[in-house]
Coordinates of C-alpha atoms (C1' of nucleotides) in Angstrom, one line a residue:
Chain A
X1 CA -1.2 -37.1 -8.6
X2 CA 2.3 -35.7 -7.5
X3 CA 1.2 -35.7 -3.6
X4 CA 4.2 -34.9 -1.1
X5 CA 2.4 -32.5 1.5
X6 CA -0.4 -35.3 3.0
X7 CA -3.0 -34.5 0.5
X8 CA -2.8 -32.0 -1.9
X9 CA -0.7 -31.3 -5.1
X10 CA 2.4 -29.1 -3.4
X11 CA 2.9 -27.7 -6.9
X12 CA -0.8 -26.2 -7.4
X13 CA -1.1 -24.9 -4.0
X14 CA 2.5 -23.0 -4.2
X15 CA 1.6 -21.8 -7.3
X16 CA -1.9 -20.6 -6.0
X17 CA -0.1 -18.9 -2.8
X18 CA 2.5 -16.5 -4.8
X19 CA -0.3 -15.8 -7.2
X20 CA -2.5 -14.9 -4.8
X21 CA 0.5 -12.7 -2.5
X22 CA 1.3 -11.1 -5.7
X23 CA -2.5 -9.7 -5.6
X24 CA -1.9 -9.0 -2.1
X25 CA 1.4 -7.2 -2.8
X26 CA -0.3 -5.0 -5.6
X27 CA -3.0 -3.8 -3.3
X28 CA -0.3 -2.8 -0.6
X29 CA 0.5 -5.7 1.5
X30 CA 4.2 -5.9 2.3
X31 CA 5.7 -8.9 0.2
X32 CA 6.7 -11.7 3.3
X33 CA 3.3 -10.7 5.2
X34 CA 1.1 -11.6 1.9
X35 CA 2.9 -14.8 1.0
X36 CA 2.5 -16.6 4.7
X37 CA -0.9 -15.2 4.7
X38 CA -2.1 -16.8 1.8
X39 CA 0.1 -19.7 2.8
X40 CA -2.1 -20.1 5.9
X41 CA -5.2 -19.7 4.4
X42 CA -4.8 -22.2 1.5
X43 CA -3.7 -24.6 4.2
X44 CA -6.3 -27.6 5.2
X45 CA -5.8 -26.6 9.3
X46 CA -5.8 -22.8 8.4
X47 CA -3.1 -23.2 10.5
X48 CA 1.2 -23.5 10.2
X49 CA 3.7 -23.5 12.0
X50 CA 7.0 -21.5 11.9
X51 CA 9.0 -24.1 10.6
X52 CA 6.2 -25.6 8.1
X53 CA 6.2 -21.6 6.9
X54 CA 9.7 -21.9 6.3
X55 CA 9.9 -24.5 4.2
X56 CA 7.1 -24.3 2.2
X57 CA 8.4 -20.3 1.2
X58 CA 11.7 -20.9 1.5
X59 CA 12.1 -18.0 3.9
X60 CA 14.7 -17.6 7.4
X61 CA 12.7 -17.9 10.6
X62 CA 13.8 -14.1 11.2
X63 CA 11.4 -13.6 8.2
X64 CA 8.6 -15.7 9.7
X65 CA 8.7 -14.2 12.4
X66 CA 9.0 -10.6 10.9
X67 CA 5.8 -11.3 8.9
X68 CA 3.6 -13.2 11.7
X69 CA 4.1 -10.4 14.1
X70 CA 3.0 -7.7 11.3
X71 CA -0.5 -10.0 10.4
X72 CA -1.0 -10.5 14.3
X73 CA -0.9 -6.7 14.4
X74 CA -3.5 -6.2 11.7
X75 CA -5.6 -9.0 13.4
X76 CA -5.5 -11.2 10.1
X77 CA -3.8 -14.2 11.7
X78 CA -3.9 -15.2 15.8
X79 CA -1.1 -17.4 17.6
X80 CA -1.5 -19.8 19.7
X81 CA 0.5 -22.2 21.6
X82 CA -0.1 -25.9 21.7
X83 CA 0.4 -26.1 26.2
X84 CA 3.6 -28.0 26.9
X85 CA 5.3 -26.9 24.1
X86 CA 7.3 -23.9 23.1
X87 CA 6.1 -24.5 19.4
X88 CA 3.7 -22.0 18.0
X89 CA 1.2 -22.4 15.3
X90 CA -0.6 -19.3 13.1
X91 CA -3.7 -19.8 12.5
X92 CA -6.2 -17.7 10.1
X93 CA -9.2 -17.2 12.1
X94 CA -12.3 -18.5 10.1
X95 CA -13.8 -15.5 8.6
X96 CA -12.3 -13.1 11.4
X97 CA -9.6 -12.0 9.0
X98 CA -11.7 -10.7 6.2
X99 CA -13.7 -8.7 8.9
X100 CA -10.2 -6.9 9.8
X101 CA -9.9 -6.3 5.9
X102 CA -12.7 -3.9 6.2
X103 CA -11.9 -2.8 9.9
X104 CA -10.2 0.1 8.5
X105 CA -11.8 1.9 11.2
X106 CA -8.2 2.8 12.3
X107 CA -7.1 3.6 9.1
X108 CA -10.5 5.9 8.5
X109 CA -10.6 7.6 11.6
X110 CA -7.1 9.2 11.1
X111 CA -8.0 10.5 7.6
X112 CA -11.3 11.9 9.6
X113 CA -9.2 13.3 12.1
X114 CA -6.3 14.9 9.7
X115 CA -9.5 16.2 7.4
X116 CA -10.7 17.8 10.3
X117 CA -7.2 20.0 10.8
X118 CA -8.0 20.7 7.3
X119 CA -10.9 22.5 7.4
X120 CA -9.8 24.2 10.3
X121 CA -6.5 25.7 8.7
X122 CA -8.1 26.6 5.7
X123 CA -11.0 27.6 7.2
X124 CA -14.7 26.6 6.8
X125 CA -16.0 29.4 4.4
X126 CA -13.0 29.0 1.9
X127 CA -13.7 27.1 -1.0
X128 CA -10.8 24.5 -0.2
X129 CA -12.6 24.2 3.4
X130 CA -16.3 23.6 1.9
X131 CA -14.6 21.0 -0.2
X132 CA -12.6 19.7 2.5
X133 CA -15.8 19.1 4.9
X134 CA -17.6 17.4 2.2
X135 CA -14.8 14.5 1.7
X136 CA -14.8 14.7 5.5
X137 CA -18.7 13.3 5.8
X138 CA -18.0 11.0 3.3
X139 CA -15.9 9.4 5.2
X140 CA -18.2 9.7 8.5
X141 CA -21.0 8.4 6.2
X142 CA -18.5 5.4 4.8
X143 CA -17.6 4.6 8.4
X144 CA -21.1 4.5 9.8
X145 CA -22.4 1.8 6.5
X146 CA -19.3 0.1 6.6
X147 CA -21.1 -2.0 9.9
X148 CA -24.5 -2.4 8.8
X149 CA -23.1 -4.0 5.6
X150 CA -21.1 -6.2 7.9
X151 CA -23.7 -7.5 9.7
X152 CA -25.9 -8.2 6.4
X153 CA -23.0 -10.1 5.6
X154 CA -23.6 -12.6 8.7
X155 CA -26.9 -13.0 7.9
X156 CA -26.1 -13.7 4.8
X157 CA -23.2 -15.9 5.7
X158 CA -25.2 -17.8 8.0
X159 CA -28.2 -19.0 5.7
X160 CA -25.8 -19.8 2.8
X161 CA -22.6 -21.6 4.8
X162 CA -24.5 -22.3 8.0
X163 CA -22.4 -22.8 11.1
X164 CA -21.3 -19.3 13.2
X165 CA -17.7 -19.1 13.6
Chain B
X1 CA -2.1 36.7 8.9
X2 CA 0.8 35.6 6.7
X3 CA -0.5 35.7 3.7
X4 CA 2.1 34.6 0.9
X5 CA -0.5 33.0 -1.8
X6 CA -3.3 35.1 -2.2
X7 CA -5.8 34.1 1.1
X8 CA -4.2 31.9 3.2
X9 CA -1.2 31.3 5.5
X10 CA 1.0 29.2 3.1
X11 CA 2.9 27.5 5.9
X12 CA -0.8 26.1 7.7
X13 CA -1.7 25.3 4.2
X14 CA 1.9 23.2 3.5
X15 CA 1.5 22.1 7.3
X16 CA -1.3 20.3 6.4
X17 CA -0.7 18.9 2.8
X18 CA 1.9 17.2 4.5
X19 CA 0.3 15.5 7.2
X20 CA -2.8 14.7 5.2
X21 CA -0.1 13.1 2.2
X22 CA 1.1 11.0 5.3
X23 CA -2.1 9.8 6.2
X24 CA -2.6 8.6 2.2
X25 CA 1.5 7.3 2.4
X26 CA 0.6 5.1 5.5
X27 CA -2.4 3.7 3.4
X28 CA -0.3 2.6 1.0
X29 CA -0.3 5.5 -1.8
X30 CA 3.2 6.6 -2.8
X31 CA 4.8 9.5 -1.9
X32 CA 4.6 12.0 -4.9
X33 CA 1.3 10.9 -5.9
X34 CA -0.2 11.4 -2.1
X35 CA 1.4 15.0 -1.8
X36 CA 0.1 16.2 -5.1
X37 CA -3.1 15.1 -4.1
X38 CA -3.3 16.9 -1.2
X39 CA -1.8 19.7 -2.5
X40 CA -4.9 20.0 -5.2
X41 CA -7.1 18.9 -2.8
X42 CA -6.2 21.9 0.0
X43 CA -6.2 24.6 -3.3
X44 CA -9.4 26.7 -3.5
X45 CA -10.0 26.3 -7.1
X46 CA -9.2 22.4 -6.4
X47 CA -6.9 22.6 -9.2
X48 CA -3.2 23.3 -10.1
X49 CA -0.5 23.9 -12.7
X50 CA 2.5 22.1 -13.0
X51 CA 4.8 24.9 -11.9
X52 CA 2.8 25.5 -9.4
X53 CA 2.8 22.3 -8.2
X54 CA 5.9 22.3 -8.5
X55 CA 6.8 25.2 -6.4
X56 CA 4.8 24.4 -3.3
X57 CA 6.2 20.9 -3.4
X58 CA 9.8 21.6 -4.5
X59 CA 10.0 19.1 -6.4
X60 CA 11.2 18.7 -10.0
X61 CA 9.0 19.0 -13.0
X62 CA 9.8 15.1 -13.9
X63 CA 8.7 14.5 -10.3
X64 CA 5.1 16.3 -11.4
X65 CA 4.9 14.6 -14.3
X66 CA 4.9 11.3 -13.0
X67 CA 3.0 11.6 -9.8
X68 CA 0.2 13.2 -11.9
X69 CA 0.7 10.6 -14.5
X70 CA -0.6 7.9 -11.3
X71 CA -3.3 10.1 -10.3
X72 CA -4.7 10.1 -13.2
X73 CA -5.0 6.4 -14.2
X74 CA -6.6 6.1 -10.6
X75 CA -9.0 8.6 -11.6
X76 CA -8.3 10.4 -8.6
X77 CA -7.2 13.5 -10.4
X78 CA -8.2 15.1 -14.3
X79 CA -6.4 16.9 -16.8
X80 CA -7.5 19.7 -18.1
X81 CA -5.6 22.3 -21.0
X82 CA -6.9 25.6 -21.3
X83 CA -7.7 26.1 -25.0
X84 CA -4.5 27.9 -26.7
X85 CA -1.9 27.2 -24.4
X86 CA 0.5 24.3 -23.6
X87 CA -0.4 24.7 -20.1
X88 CA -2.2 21.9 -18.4
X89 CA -4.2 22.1 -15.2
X90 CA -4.8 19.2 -12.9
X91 CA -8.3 19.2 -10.9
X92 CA -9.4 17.4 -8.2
X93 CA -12.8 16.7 -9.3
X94 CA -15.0 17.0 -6.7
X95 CA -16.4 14.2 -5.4
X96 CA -15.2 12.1 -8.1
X97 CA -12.0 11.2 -6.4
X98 CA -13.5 9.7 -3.3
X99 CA -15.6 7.4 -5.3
X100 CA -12.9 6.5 -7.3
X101 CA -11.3 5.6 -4.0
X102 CA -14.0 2.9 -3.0
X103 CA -14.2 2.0 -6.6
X104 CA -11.5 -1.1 -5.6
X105 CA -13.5 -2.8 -8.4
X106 CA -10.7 -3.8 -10.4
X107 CA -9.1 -4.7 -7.4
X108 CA -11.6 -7.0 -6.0
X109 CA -11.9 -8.5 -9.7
X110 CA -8.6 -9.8 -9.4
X111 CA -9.2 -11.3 -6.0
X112 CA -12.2 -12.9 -6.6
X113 CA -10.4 -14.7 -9.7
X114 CA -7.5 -15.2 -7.5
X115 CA -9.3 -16.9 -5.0
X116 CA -11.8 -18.7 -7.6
X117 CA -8.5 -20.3 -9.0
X118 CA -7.3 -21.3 -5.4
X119 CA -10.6 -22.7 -5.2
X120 CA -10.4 -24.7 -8.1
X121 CA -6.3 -25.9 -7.5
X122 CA -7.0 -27.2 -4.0
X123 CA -10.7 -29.2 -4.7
X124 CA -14.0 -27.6 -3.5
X125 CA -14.3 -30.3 -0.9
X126 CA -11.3 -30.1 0.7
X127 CA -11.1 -27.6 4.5
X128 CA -9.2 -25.3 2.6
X129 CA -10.9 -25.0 -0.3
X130 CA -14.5 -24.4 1.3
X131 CA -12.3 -21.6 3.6
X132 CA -11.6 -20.4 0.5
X133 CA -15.1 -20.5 -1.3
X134 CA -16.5 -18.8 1.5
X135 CA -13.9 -15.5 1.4
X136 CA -14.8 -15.5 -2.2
X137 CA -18.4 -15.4 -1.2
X138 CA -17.6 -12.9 1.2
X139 CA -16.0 -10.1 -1.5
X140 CA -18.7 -10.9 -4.0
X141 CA -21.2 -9.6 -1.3
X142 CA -18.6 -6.4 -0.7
X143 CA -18.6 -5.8 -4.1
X144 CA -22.3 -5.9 -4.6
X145 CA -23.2 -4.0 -1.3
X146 CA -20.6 -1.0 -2.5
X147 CA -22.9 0.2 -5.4
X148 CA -26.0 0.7 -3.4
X149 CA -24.3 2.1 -0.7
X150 CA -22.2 5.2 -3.0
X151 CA -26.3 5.5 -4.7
X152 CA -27.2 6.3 -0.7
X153 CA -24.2 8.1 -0.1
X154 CA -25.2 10.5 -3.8
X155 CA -28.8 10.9 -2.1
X156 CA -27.6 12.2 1.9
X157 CA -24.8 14.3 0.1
X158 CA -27.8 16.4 -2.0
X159 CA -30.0 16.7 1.2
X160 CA -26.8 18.1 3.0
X161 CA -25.0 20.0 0.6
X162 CA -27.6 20.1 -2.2
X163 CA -26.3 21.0 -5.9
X164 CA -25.6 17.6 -6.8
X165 CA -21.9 17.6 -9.0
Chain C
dC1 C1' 20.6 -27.2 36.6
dC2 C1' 22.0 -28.0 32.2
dT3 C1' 20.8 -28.8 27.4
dT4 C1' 18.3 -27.8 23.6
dA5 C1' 14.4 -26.4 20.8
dA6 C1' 11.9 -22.5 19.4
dC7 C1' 11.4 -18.2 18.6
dT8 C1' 13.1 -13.0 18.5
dT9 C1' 16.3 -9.2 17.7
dC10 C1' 19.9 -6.9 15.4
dA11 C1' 23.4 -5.4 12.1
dC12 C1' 24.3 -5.4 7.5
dA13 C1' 24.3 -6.7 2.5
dA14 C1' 21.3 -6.8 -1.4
dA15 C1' 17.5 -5.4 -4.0
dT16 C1' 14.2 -2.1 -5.0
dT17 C1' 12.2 2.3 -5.2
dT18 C1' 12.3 7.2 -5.7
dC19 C1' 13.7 11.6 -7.4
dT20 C1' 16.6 14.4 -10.1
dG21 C1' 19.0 16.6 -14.0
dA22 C1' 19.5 16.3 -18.7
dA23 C1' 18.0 15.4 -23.1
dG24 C1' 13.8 14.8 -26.1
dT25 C1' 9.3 16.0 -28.0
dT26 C1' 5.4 18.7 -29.3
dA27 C1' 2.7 22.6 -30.0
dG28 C1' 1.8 27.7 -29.8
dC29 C1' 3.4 32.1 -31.4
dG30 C1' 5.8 35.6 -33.8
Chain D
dC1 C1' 9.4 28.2 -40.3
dG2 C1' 12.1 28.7 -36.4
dC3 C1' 12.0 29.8 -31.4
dT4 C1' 10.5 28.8 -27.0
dA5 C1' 7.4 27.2 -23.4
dA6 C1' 5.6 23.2 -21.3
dC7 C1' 5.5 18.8 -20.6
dT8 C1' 7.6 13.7 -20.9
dT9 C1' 11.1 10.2 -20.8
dC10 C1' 15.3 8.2 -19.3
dA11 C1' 19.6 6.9 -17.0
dG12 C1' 21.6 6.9 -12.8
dA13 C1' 22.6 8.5 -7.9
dA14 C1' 20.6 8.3 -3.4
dA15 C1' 17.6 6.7 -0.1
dT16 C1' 14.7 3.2 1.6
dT17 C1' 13.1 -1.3 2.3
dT18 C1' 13.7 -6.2 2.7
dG19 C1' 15.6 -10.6 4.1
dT20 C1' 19.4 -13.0 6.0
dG21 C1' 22.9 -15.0 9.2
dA22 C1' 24.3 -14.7 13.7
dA23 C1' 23.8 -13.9 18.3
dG24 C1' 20.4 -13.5 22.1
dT25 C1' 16.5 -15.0 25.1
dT26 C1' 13.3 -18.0 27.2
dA27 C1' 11.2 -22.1 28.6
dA28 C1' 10.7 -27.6 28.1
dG29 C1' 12.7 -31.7 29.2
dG30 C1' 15.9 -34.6 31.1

DNA sequence: CCTTAACTTCACAAATTTCTGAAGTTAGCG
DNA sequence: CGCTAACTTCAGAAATTTGTGAAGTTAAGG
């Protein structure tokens, strides 16, 4: 086995990173943000740092850094500094990021808000405003399942994979 | 009241197709697709011609013609010809389009192949491929949970608004 | 304190995306 | 059977986005 990264075949797992970025990518992730994400998450520590990014995407620092501050944003990775050192590592937090996946509550809560001046403009007896309202409690309703389903999902979680984050 | 279309102020109507096509833009939908949308979407009959899309958009005909072309592969948006005419008409079909939105399924196919792959290239027993094994897990469950919930979210709709589609 | 390592910011070049006008295609209508 | 209305396709200009090198900032370590 071709080994040159401590462990693993650096081939395969580059391979399986731009594969899996280039999913990313189609569903809207910016291109630099996806590929260090999945590089994070197919690494052993779930952790990199800047250089180690670097090197394995061939990417500037400027573009590390560009990207790691954009995932921090969205909550899918966290930084943290070993003490005594000005040397940062990312780190994808256990299962933390794929709950921020779903946290669209930002994200949902706007289109509630912008559906709302909707049906206000048009006007709630109009046909377009009837409409309107309807989309609008789908999204209240969506919100409101979105973290029951979450928690089944820790149940669930727990009993299969054991261990709480 | 302003009244340039034939029951409502044009310019609150535009006001809003534009913020609400913003909203979608942010989320990740292109431009021309996210404004036709709202533009059917804010229209009383919740559909549109071309020219008339065309008109309230300014924007060319090509521009129509491939923003409608996206919709519809996304399902978001129909076509529909009156019989004996080269006109089409493109509807926003009720509540089609939202379901259609949540409907990620192709989407989360790919993942979960992605991430079954990643699996597979970096060895089940190895940190990052039970990290791995576990976010597959994880949109498995989403994927399952979705259909039950849209069958919940078909029966509170017909209490609320009754007349089911 | 001075040096240097480790980011971050910024201006700009390159790549990509987006929209248009023009030309093409198809189908209704006289 | 040709004319015209109603899309669609395509090449390219314009705008936007992306990633880099270079310069800037901050804090360890001597």
């Amino acid at each position: 086995m071709t080994d040159t990264t401590g462990g693993r075949d650096a081939e395969s797992v580059s391979k399986f990173v731009e594969s899996f970025a280039a999913q990313l990518v189609e569903a809207g992730m910016q291109r630099m943000p996806a590929r260090i994400f999945a590089a994070l998450l197919s690494s052993d520590e779930g952790a990199m740092t800047s250089v180690e990014l670097g090197e394995q995407l061939r990417i500037s620092p400027a573009a590390v850094s560009g990207g790691v501050r954009y995932l921090a944003q969205q909550h899918m990775v966290s930084r943290e500094r070993e003490p005594g050192s000005r040397r940062e590592r990312y780190r994808v937090q256990g299962n933390q990021w794929y709950e921020a996946l779903t946290n669209r509550e930002a994200v949902l809560k706007r289109w509630e808000a912008a559906l709302g001046e909707g049906v206000a403009s048009l006007g709630a007896e109009t046909p377009a405003g009837r409409r309107m309202a309807e989309t609008l409690a789908f999204f209240e309703f969506v919100d409101g399942e979105i973290a029951a389903m979450m928690e089944r999902w820790r149940v669930y979680r727990e009993e299969r994979f054991g261990s709480a984050p």
